[in-house]
């Protein structure tokens, strides 16, 4: 509902800008009509304009009213306290001032017995009156202001959010002043009204230039001010204690903060929070980052950044409980590389985030990661150095952890990892159909991984009922049978899908087409079916049953955080952009959620922006407690939660993995313009830094 209401309000506002702009200029022109008869006609037309504006103002107020009755407060507070008052003020002004003046004007200019009236000072006085003209013009200016606020919500409110209102007031007063000047000129005894459009035009032009110059100045200074320092400790951020006691921590750039209420904890450096340092690894992998031109199945070539010369990188398969050692070698990727184990909750020093848990590995450099594969399921790995570009160009791959108990040897296990290579949608490097022969009766597991940036990938399984058996590398309990149900997978997310192979073909369509997907058939033959939209879309909050969990919605939480996702037209690092905020801020001003080891944490995530945000917390899995006020049906653990427009999620996690953890939008483009923050454990210190003067650019 929220996106529709949001969009309707904004759309109506845009129309209102145009209509009121025309109405405003027509109103100020009545004064210059050559005859009373013309004034008579124009006054009627202007009354029509007043009618149209009223209609739009009321319609927008209606949309806002509907938001108020149907949505949570946070989704409409700005509309109720900023948009609506401005609209109402203009509506009142039109009714109290403009309409009575126009009616008066009509009366004075009504021809009597078919004899047109003469133009008199009295007529001029009304036609020039600011009370008649300004409400129309003020509506236009207010509509522009509301449009700005619609694009950049003042939620939570900050003092510079007042600036557009101040501008609106100044310009309205200036227009009023100009109109009063005209009014004074026509009521002077013996005044002659001459239509001098050029003079009026140059007046308007001057005003326009002054306003533009003022805006340009504001623009320039904001842009300069938004430049990030050349070197920035990732420990900077605004500490948020989530309603709990203040904790001791190294303040990084924010020295001088109040003393913590609790006793200072013992400190530990991120670099000491490693996996097992000794012990012979059960499995060793080497991943070499190198640039290479690689061919997709269709022959299309991609200038890629690869691991081991292939895109995606090799699938790393391991068993639960094994000690894993991965050596990263950077051969020639000048931008640097790291490896982050997306969804695997490894010790902090192994998390692979440049500038947070390690330095970026530059060409010629290496880095070794050691960790125990503690979870079972479907994961992926990717570089977390210039991650937006690195992932897009290919520095990623699937990572599968098989259970200790082993897997059914009969099972067919297929990894489907979607990516867009230079605009071509693909499954791995296959931008066509992956055909397989599978005997009827075989258990099949499809591991869906979405690595596309910005795309909620749609999968449709045609030809068999199926179950979603795991989300984000965590098994579901009591998954029900699904059929004709589209699976929409968020960026960075994973679904495991299972079924038993029937005696006829099964097709997994990717992206709604019969040209990209996985085709399974008993004999290797068969027709790829037509793809039509399913009758429903898989909803993880209404699926499966409850399994025992160490905590749940009725647990007592030590800290409760709120994360409000929004967008803003704004500046980030010296550029004007559509930016995506967390609690109204961009990194490094985003909040830093402060926790103490072993605490139980609850976070409410609210998306009041115009787009969806897959929020990814490193190092922890979040238990989803509720979605839009309703408790979730099953036990759903997530590491990459698809928070779409208007969504409210309550999630909880145990702070059981000390360190400094990224928490960001996995639309990596959003993270790159500041939609990133971190979770900070008490007493954890880091010497790493990010910024232009370093090699570390985690986003
Ligand atoms: Cu998959 Cu911080 O990333
Ligand atoms: Cu986002």
PDB file of N, CA, C and O and ligand atoms in Angstrom, residues 454 565 580 607 609 611-615 643 664-671 675, ligand 2:
ATOM      1  N   UNK A 454      20.855  -4.780  -7.278  1.00  0.00           N
ATOM      2  CA  UNK A 454      19.649  -4.035  -7.616  1.00  0.00           C
ATOM      3  C   UNK A 454      18.494  -4.882  -8.137  1.00  0.00           C
ATOM      4  O   UNK A 454      17.443  -4.350  -8.446  1.00  0.00           O
ATOM      5  N   UNK A 565      15.009   3.215   7.020  1.00  0.00           N
ATOM      6  CA  UNK A 565      15.638   3.327   5.704  1.00  0.00           C
ATOM      7  C   UNK A 565      14.850   4.334   4.879  1.00  0.00           C
ATOM      8  O   UNK A 565      13.625   4.283   4.833  1.00  0.00           O
ATOM      9  N   UNK A 580      20.725   6.975  -0.041  1.00  0.00           N
ATOM     10  CA  UNK A 580      19.841   6.137   0.761  1.00  0.00           C
ATOM     11  C   UNK A 580      20.331   6.185   2.198  1.00  0.00           C
ATOM     12  O   UNK A 580      21.495   5.888   2.461  1.00  0.00           O
ATOM     13  N   UNK A 607      11.216   0.473   6.226  1.00  0.00           N
ATOM     14  CA  UNK A 607      11.595   1.056   4.932  1.00  0.00           C
ATOM     15  C   UNK A 607      10.538   2.048   4.490  1.00  0.00           C
ATOM     16  O   UNK A 607       9.461   1.674   4.048  1.00  0.00           O
ATOM     17  N   UNK A 609      11.363   4.328   2.179  1.00  0.00           N
ATOM     18  CA  UNK A 609      11.922   4.910   0.962  1.00  0.00           C
ATOM     19  C   UNK A 609      11.144   4.439  -0.255  1.00  0.00           C
ATOM     20  O   UNK A 609      10.132   3.758  -0.128  1.00  0.00           O
ATOM     21  N   UNK A 611      12.438   2.521  -2.728  1.00  0.00           N
ATOM     22  CA  UNK A 611      12.955   1.283  -3.316  1.00  0.00           C
ATOM     23  C   UNK A 611      13.198   0.253  -2.216  1.00  0.00           C
ATOM     24  O   UNK A 611      13.121   0.581  -1.042  1.00  0.00           O
ATOM     25  N   UNK A 612      13.499  -0.988  -2.630  1.00  0.00           N
ATOM     26  CA  UNK A 612      13.716  -2.001  -1.606  1.00  0.00           C
ATOM     27  C   UNK A 612      15.190  -2.063  -1.207  1.00  0.00           C
ATOM     28  O   UNK A 612      16.072  -1.702  -1.968  1.00  0.00           O
ATOM     29  N   UNK A 613      15.418  -2.510   0.011  1.00  0.00           N
ATOM     30  CA  UNK A 613      16.777  -2.588   0.536  1.00  0.00           C
ATOM     31  C   UNK A 613      17.023  -3.942   1.202  1.00  0.00           C
ATOM     32  O   UNK A 613      16.460  -4.222   2.251  1.00  0.00           O
ATOM     33  N   UNK A 614      17.852  -4.788   0.566  1.00  0.00           N
ATOM     34  CA  UNK A 614      18.222  -6.048   1.207  1.00  0.00           C
ATOM     35  C   UNK A 614      19.274  -5.778   2.287  1.00  0.00           C
ATOM     36  O   UNK A 614      20.440  -5.566   1.976  1.00  0.00           O
ATOM     37  N   UNK A 615      18.863  -5.782   3.543  1.00  0.00           N
ATOM     38  CA  UNK A 615      19.787  -5.405   4.598  1.00  0.00           C
ATOM     39  C   UNK A 615      20.578  -6.619   5.069  1.00  0.00           C
ATOM     40  O   UNK A 615      20.014  -7.640   5.433  1.00  0.00           O
ATOM     41  N   UNK A 643      13.944  -5.903   2.623  1.00  0.00           N
ATOM     42  CA  UNK A 643      12.997  -4.969   3.224  1.00  0.00           C
ATOM     43  C   UNK A 643      12.437  -4.096   2.098  1.00  0.00           C
ATOM     44  O   UNK A 643      13.122  -3.212   1.597  1.00  0.00           O
ATOM     45  N   UNK A 664      24.789  -3.427   6.191  1.00  0.00           N
ATOM     46  CA  UNK A 664      24.586  -2.510   5.064  1.00  0.00           C
ATOM     47  C   UNK A 664      23.569  -3.045   4.075  1.00  0.00           C
ATOM     48  O   UNK A 664      23.172  -4.214   4.135  1.00  0.00           O
ATOM     49  N   UNK A 665      23.190  -2.186   3.169  1.00  0.00           N
ATOM     50  CA  UNK A 665      22.294  -2.599   2.101  1.00  0.00           C
ATOM     51  C   UNK A 665      23.108  -3.374   1.084  1.00  0.00           C
ATOM     52  O   UNK A 665      24.192  -2.964   0.699  1.00  0.00           O
ATOM     53  N   UNK A 666      22.572  -4.531   0.643  1.00  0.00           N
ATOM     54  CA  UNK A 666      23.313  -5.325  -0.333  1.00  0.00           C
ATOM     55  C   UNK A 666      23.001  -4.948  -1.774  1.00  0.00           C
ATOM     56  O   UNK A 666      23.472  -5.589  -2.711  1.00  0.00           O
ATOM     57  N   UNK A 667      22.207  -3.904  -1.978  1.00  0.00           N
ATOM     58  CA  UNK A 667      22.257  -3.228  -3.263  1.00  0.00           C
ATOM     59  C   UNK A 667      23.535  -2.426  -3.133  1.00  0.00           C
ATOM     60  O   UNK A 667      23.547  -1.355  -2.534  1.00  0.00           O
ATOM     61  N   UNK A 668      24.617  -2.991  -3.652  1.00  0.00           N
ATOM     62  CA  UNK A 668      25.929  -2.461  -3.277  1.00  0.00           C
ATOM     63  C   UNK A 668      26.099  -1.015  -3.720  1.00  0.00           C
ATOM     64  O   UNK A 668      26.849  -0.260  -3.124  1.00  0.00           O
ATOM     65  N   UNK A 669      25.325  -0.667  -4.734  1.00  0.00           N
ATOM     66  CA  UNK A 669      25.318   0.727  -5.161  1.00  0.00           C
ATOM     67  C   UNK A 669      24.837   1.649  -4.022  1.00  0.00           C
ATOM     68  O   UNK A 669      25.358   2.727  -3.830  1.00  0.00           O
ATOM     69  N   UNK A 670      23.829   1.185  -3.293  1.00  0.00           N
ATOM     70  CA  UNK A 670      23.327   1.981  -2.166  1.00  0.00           C
ATOM     71  C   UNK A 670      24.385   2.074  -1.071  1.00  0.00           C
ATOM     72  O   UNK A 670      24.598   3.135  -0.494  1.00  0.00           O
ATOM     73  N   UNK A 671      25.026   0.927  -0.790  1.00  0.00           N
ATOM     74  CA  UNK A 671      26.060   0.934   0.239  1.00  0.00           C
ATOM     75  C   UNK A 671      27.157   1.923  -0.159  1.00  0.00           C
ATOM     76  O   UNK A 671      27.683   2.654   0.675  1.00  0.00           O
ATOM     77  N   UNK A 675      24.821   3.926   2.442  1.00  0.00           N
ATOM     78  CA  UNK A 675      23.834   3.150   3.183  1.00  0.00           C
ATOM     79  C   UNK A 675      24.536   1.988   3.889  1.00  0.00           C
ATOM     80  O   UNK A 675      24.375   0.816   3.540  1.00  0.00           O
TER      81      UNK A 675
HETATM   82 CU1  LIG B   2      19.427  -0.198  -0.479  1.00  0.00          CU
END
